[in-house]
Coordinates of C-alpha atoms in Angstrom, one line a residue:
X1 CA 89.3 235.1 70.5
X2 CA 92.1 234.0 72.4
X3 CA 93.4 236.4 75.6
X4 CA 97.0 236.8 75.0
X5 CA 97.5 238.6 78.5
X6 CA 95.7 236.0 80.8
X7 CA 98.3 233.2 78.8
X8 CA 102.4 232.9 81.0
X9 CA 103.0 231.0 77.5
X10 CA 102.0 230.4 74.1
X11 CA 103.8 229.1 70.9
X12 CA 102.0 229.6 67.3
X13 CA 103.1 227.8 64.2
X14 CA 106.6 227.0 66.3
X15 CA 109.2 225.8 64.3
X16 CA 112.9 225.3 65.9
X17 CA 116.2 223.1 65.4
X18 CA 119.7 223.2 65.3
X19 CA 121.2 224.7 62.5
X20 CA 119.3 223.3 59.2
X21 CA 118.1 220.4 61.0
X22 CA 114.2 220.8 61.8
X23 CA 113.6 218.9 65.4
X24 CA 109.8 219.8 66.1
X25 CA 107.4 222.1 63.3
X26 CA 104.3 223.4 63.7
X27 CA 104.3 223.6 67.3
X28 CA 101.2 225.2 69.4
X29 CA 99.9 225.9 72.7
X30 CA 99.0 227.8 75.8
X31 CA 100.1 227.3 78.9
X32 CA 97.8 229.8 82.0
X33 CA 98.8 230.8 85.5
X34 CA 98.5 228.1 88.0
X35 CA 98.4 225.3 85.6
X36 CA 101.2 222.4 85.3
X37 CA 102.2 221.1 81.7
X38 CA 104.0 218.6 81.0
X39 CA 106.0 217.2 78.2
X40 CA 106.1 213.7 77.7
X41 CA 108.0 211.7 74.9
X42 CA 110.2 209.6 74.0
X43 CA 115.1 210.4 74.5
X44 CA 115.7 212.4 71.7
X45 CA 112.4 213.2 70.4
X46 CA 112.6 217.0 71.1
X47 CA 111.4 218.0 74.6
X48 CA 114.8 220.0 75.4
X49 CA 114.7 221.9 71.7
X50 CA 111.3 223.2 72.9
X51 CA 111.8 224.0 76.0
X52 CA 115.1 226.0 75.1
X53 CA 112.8 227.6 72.3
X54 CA 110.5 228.9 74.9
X55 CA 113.4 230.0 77.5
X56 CA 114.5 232.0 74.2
X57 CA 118.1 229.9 74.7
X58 CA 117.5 228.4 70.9
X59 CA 116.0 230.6 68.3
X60 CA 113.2 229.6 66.1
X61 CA 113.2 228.6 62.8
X62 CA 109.3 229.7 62.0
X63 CA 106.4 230.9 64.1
X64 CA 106.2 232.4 67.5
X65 CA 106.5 232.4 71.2
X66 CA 104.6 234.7 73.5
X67 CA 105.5 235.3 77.1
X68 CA 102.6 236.9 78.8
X69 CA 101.2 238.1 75.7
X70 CA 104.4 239.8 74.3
X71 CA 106.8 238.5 71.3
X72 CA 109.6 236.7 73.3
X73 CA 112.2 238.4 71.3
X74 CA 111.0 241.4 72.5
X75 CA 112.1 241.0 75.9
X76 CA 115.6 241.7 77.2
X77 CA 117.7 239.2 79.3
X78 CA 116.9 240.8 82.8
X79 CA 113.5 241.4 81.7
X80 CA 113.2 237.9 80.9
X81 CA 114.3 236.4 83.9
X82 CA 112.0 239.0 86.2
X83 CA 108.8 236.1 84.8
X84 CA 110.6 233.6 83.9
X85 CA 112.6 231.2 85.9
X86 CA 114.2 228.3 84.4
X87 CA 115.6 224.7 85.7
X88 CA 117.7 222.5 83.3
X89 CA 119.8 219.8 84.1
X90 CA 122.5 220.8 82.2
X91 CA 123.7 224.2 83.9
X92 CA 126.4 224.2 86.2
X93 CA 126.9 225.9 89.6
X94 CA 130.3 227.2 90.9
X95 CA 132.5 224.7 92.4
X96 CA 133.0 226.3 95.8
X97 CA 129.1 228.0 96.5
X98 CA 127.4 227.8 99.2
X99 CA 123.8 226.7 98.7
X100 CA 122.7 230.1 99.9
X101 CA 124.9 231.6 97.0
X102 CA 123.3 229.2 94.5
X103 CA 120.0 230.2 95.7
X104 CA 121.0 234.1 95.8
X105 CA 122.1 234.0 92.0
X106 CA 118.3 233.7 91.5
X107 CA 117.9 237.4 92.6
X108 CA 120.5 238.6 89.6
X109 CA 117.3 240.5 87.8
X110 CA 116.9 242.7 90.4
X111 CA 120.2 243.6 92.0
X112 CA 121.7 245.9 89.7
X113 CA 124.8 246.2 87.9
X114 CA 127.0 245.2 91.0
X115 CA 125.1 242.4 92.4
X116 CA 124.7 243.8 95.6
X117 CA 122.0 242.1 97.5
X118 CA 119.9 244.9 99.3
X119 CA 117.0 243.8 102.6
X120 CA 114.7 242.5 100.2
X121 CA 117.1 240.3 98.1
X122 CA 117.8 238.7 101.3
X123 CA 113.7 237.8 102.7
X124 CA 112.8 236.5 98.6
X125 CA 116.2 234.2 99.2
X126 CA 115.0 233.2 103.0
X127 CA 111.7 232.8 102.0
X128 CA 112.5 230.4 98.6
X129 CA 115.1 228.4 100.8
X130 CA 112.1 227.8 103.6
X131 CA 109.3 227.0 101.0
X132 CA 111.6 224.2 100.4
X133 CA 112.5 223.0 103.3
X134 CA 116.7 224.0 102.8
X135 CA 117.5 226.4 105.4
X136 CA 119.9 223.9 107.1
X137 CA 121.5 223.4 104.1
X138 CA 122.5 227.4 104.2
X139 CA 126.6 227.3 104.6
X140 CA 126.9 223.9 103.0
X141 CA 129.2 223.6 99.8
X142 CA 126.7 223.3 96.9
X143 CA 129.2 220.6 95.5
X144 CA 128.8 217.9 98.3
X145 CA 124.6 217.9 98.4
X146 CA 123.3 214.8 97.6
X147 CA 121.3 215.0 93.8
X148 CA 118.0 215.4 96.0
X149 CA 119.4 218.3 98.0
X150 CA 120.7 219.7 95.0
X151 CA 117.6 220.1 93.1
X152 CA 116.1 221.4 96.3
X153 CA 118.1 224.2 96.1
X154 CA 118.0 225.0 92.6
X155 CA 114.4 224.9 93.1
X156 CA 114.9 228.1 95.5
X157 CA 116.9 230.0 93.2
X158 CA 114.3 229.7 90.0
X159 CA 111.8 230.7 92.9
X160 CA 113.8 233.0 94.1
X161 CA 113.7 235.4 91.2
X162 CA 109.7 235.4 92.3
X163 CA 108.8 234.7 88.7
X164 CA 104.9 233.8 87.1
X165 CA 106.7 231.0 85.1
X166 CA 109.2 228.2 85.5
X167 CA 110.5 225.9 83.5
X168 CA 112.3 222.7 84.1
X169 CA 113.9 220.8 81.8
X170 CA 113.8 216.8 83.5
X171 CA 114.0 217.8 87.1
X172 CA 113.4 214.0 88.6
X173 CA 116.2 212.5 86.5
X174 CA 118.7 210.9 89.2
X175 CA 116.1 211.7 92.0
X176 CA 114.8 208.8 93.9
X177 CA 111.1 207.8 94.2
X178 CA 110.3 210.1 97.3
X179 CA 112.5 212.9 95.9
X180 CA 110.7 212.9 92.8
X181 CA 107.3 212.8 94.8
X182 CA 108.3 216.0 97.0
X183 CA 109.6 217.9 94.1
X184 CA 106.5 217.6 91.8
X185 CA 104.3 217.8 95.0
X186 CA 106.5 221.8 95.5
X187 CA 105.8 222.5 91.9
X188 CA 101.7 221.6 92.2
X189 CA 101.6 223.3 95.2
X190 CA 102.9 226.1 93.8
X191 CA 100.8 226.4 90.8
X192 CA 97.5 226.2 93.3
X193 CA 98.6 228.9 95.7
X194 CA 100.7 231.1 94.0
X195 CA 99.0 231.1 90.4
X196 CA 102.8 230.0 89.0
X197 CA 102.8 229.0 85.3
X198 CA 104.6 225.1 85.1
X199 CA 106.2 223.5 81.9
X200 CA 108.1 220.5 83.0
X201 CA 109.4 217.2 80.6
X202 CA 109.0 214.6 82.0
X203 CA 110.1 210.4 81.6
X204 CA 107.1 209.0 84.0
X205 CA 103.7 209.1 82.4
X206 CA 102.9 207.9 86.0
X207 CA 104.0 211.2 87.6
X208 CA 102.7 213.0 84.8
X209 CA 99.1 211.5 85.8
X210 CA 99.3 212.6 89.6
X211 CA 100.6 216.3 88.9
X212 CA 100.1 218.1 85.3
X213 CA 96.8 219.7 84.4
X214 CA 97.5 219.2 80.9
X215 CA 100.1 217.1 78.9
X216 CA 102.1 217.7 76.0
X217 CA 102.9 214.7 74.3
X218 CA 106.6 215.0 71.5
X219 CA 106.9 212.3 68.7
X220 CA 107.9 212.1 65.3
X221 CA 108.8 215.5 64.8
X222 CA 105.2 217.2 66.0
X223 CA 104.0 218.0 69.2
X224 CA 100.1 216.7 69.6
X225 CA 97.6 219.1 70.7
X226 CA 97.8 219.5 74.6
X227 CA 95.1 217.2 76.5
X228 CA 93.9 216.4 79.9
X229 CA 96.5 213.4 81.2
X230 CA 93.8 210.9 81.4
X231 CA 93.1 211.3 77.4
X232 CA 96.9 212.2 76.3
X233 CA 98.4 209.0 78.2
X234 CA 95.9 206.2 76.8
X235 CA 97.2 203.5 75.9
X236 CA 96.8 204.4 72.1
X237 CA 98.9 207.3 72.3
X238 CA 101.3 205.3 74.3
X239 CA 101.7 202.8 71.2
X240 CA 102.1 205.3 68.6
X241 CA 105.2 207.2 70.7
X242 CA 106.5 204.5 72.9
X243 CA 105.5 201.4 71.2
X244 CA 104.4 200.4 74.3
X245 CA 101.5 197.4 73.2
X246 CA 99.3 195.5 76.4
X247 CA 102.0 195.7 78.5
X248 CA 101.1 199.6 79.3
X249 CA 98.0 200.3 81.5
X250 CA 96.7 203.7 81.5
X251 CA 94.7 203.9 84.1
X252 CA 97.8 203.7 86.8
X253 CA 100.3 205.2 84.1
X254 CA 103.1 202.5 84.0
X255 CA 103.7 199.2 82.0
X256 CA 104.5 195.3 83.2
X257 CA 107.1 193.4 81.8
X258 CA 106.2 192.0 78.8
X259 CA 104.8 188.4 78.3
X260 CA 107.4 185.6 77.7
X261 CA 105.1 182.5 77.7
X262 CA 102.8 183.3 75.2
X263 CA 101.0 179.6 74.2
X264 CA 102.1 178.1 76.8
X265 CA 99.9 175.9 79.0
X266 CA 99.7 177.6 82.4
X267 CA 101.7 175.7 85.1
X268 CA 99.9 177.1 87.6
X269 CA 96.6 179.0 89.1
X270 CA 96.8 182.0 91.3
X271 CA 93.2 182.3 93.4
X272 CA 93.1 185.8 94.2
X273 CA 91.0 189.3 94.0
X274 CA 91.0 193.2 95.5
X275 CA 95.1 193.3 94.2
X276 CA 95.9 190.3 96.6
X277 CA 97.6 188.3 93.3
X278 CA 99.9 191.2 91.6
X279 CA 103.0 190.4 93.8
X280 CA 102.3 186.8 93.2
X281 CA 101.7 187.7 89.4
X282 CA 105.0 189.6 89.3
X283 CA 106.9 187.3 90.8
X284 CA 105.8 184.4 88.4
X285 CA 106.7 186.5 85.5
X286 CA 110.1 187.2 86.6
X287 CA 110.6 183.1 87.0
X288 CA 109.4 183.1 83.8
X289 CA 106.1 180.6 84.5
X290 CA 103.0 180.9 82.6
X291 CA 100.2 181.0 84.7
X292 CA 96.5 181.8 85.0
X293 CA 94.6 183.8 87.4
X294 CA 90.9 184.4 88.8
X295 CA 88.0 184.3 89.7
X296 CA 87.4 188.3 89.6
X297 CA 86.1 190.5 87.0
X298 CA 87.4 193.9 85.4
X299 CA 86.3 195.6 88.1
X300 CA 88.8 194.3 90.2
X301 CA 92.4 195.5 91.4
X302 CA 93.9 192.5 90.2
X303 CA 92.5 192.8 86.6
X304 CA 95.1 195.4 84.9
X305 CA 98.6 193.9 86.1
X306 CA 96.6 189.4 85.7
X307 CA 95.9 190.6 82.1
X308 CA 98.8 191.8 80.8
X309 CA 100.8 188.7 82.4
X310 CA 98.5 185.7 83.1
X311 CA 98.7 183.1 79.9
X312 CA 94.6 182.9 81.0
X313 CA 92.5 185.0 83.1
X314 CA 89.2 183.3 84.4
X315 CA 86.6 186.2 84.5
X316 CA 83.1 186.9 86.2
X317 CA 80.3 189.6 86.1
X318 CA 81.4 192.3 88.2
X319 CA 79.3 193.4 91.2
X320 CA 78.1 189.6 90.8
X321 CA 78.1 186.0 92.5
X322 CA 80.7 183.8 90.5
X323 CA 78.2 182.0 87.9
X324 CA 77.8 178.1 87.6
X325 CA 79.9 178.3 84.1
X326 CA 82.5 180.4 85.1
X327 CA 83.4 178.4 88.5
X328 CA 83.2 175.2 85.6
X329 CA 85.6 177.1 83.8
X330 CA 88.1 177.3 86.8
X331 CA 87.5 173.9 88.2
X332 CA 88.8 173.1 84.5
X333 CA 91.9 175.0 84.3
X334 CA 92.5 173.9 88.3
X335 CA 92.5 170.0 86.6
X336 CA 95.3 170.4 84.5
X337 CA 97.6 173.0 86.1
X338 CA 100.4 171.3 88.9
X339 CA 99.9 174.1 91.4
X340 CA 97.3 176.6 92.8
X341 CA 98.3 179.0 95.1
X342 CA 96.2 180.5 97.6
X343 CA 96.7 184.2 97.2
X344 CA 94.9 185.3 100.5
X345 CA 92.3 187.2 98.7
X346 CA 89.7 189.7 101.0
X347 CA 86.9 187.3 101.5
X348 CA 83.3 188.2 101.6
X349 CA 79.9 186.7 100.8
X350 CA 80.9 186.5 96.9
X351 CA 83.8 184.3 97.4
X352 CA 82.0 181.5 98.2
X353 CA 83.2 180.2 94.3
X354 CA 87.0 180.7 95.5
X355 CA 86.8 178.8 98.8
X356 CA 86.0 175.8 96.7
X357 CA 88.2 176.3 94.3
X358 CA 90.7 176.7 97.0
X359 CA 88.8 173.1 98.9
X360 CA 89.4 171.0 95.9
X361 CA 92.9 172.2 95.4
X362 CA 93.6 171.3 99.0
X363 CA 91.9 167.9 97.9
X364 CA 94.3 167.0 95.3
X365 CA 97.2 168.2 97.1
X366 CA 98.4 171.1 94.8
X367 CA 97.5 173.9 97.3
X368 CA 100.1 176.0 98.1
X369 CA 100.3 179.5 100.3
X370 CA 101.7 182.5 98.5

């Protein structure tokens, strides 16, 4: 039997929408204290209708929502907010606050009828603004902080309200790649130390992989049983809700560009191994030349990225010497290709095969550096 008090969130046989229109129907799941979720699917496909369901801003059409064990409906506004914080994209701040205003707003559960911020108000504010690193931006107009300051800050106010839950509705949208990182890296560490509840949606399944404990994937109407990232984000799932088809590798979480010379005799052959050939790879793809690549073996770093572009990928045993017929095999593809280029792989006792490979290139003048 399930234990409805150890669960921050749970939704049973949810059904919600807009009006008549059904978005998502027979929701369910569980989210504990300390653990990130996160919702993954495709513009449109319902993420914001849940997560509104389970702030209690949309109301359901069937089923139910439990917030720490207790009917969601059940709860007042201010009681709400004193376990729940929430950040959504959407909301606006005042034009003329100050960051530290923004942040105080998060203390609205517990300041009375008047708002007045008493000793303690004040520490949760200084101590939400430090945990993220925006005490300097204190006195500046919330208006001018650059998109990464400004979820920063918003991040203080949901903490702020010291709540056991937050929710956040695409927080890395218009963040850049090392604003993204730092925001999800607050909300794991969170989870870990303080025990904090996480349901976050999500665009990258490759952020998805590095923070959420468990991930809830939104398609066609349904939400799948939540999974362990590794098993939600293979690359079965990701052709059922993306249509995502080789190009998507789930080991690192992201997808190439798909192939645009399929059947066509490669023009040239990358020598290369331990990941020395992907920028090569990339950029041959983006000149749009059909290539082939090897010697390595699945094992290797260059496998998932010379797969899903090479036009032909010469392969070997992993953990292995290069055997006679698969150096054959290469020498072959060398003969009819009009370049090789020497990717400057790691080199070791079992590249002995690639040094000739890259000799009788060099012999037929069709060696070239990458």
């Amino acid at each position: 039997m399930r234990n409805k008090q150890r669960e921050k969130l749970a939704a049973e046989g949810v059904k919600t929408g807009y009006g008549a229109r059904v978005v998502l129907s027979e929701v369910a799941f569980e989210l504990h204290p300390g653990e990130v979720m996160a919702l993954l699917g495709p513009n449109g496909a319902g993420k914001s209708t849940l997560l509104k369901s389970a702030a209690g801003q949309l109301a359901l059409q069937g089923g139910s929502i439990y917030l720490e064990g207790k009917d969601l409906q059940a709860y007042s506004g201010r009681e709400r907010a004193a376990c729940m914080a929430l950040l959504f994209t959407e909301r606006r701040e005042p034009e003329f606050a100050t960051a530290r205003e923004v942040v105080e707003a998060g203390r609205y559960p517990y300041t009375g009828r008047f708002g007045t911020l008493r000793e303690q108000d004040h520490a949760a504010v200084a101590r939400a603004m430090a945990y993220v690193c925006t005490e300097e931006l204190r006195e500046r107009p919330f208006a001018e902080l650059s998109d990464g300051q400004r979820q920063r800050v918003l991040l203080a106010r949901a903490l702020a309200q010291e709540p056991r839950l937050i929710l956040l509705d695409e927080p890395t949208a218009f963040l850049d790649l090392r604003h993204k990182i730092e925001l999800l890296g607050l909300l794991r560490d969170f989870a870990t130390r303080e025990g904090l509840a996480v349901l976050v949606s999500l665009h990258e399944p490759d952020l998805a992989l590095k923070c959420a404990d468990r991930v809830l994937l939104v398609a066609d109407g349904k939400v799948l049983p939540p999974a362990a990232p590794e098993e939600a984000l293979s690359e079965e799932n990701m052709r059922r809700i993306y249509g995502l088809g080789a190009t998507y590798d789930a080991l690192s979480g992201s997808a190439e560009l798909p192939r645009r010379t399929e059947g066509t005799p490669p023009d040239t052959l990358v020598l290369a191994g331990g990941g020395s050939g992907i920028p090569v790879y990339r950029r041959l793809r983006r000149e749009g030349t059909s290539f082939a690549a090897g010697i390595f073996s699945p094992a290797d770093l260059d496998y998932p990225v010379a797969i899903r572009l090479a036009e032909k990928v010469i392969e070997t045993a992993p953990y292995e010497p290069v055997s006679a017929p698969d150096l054959q095999a290469a020498k072959a593809c060398l003969s009819k290709v009009r370049r090789v280029i020497w990717a400057e792989p790691p080199l070791g006792s079992g590249n002995a095969a690639l040094l000739a490979l890259r000799e009788l290139a060099e012999s037929k003048g069709i060696l070239e550096q990458k």
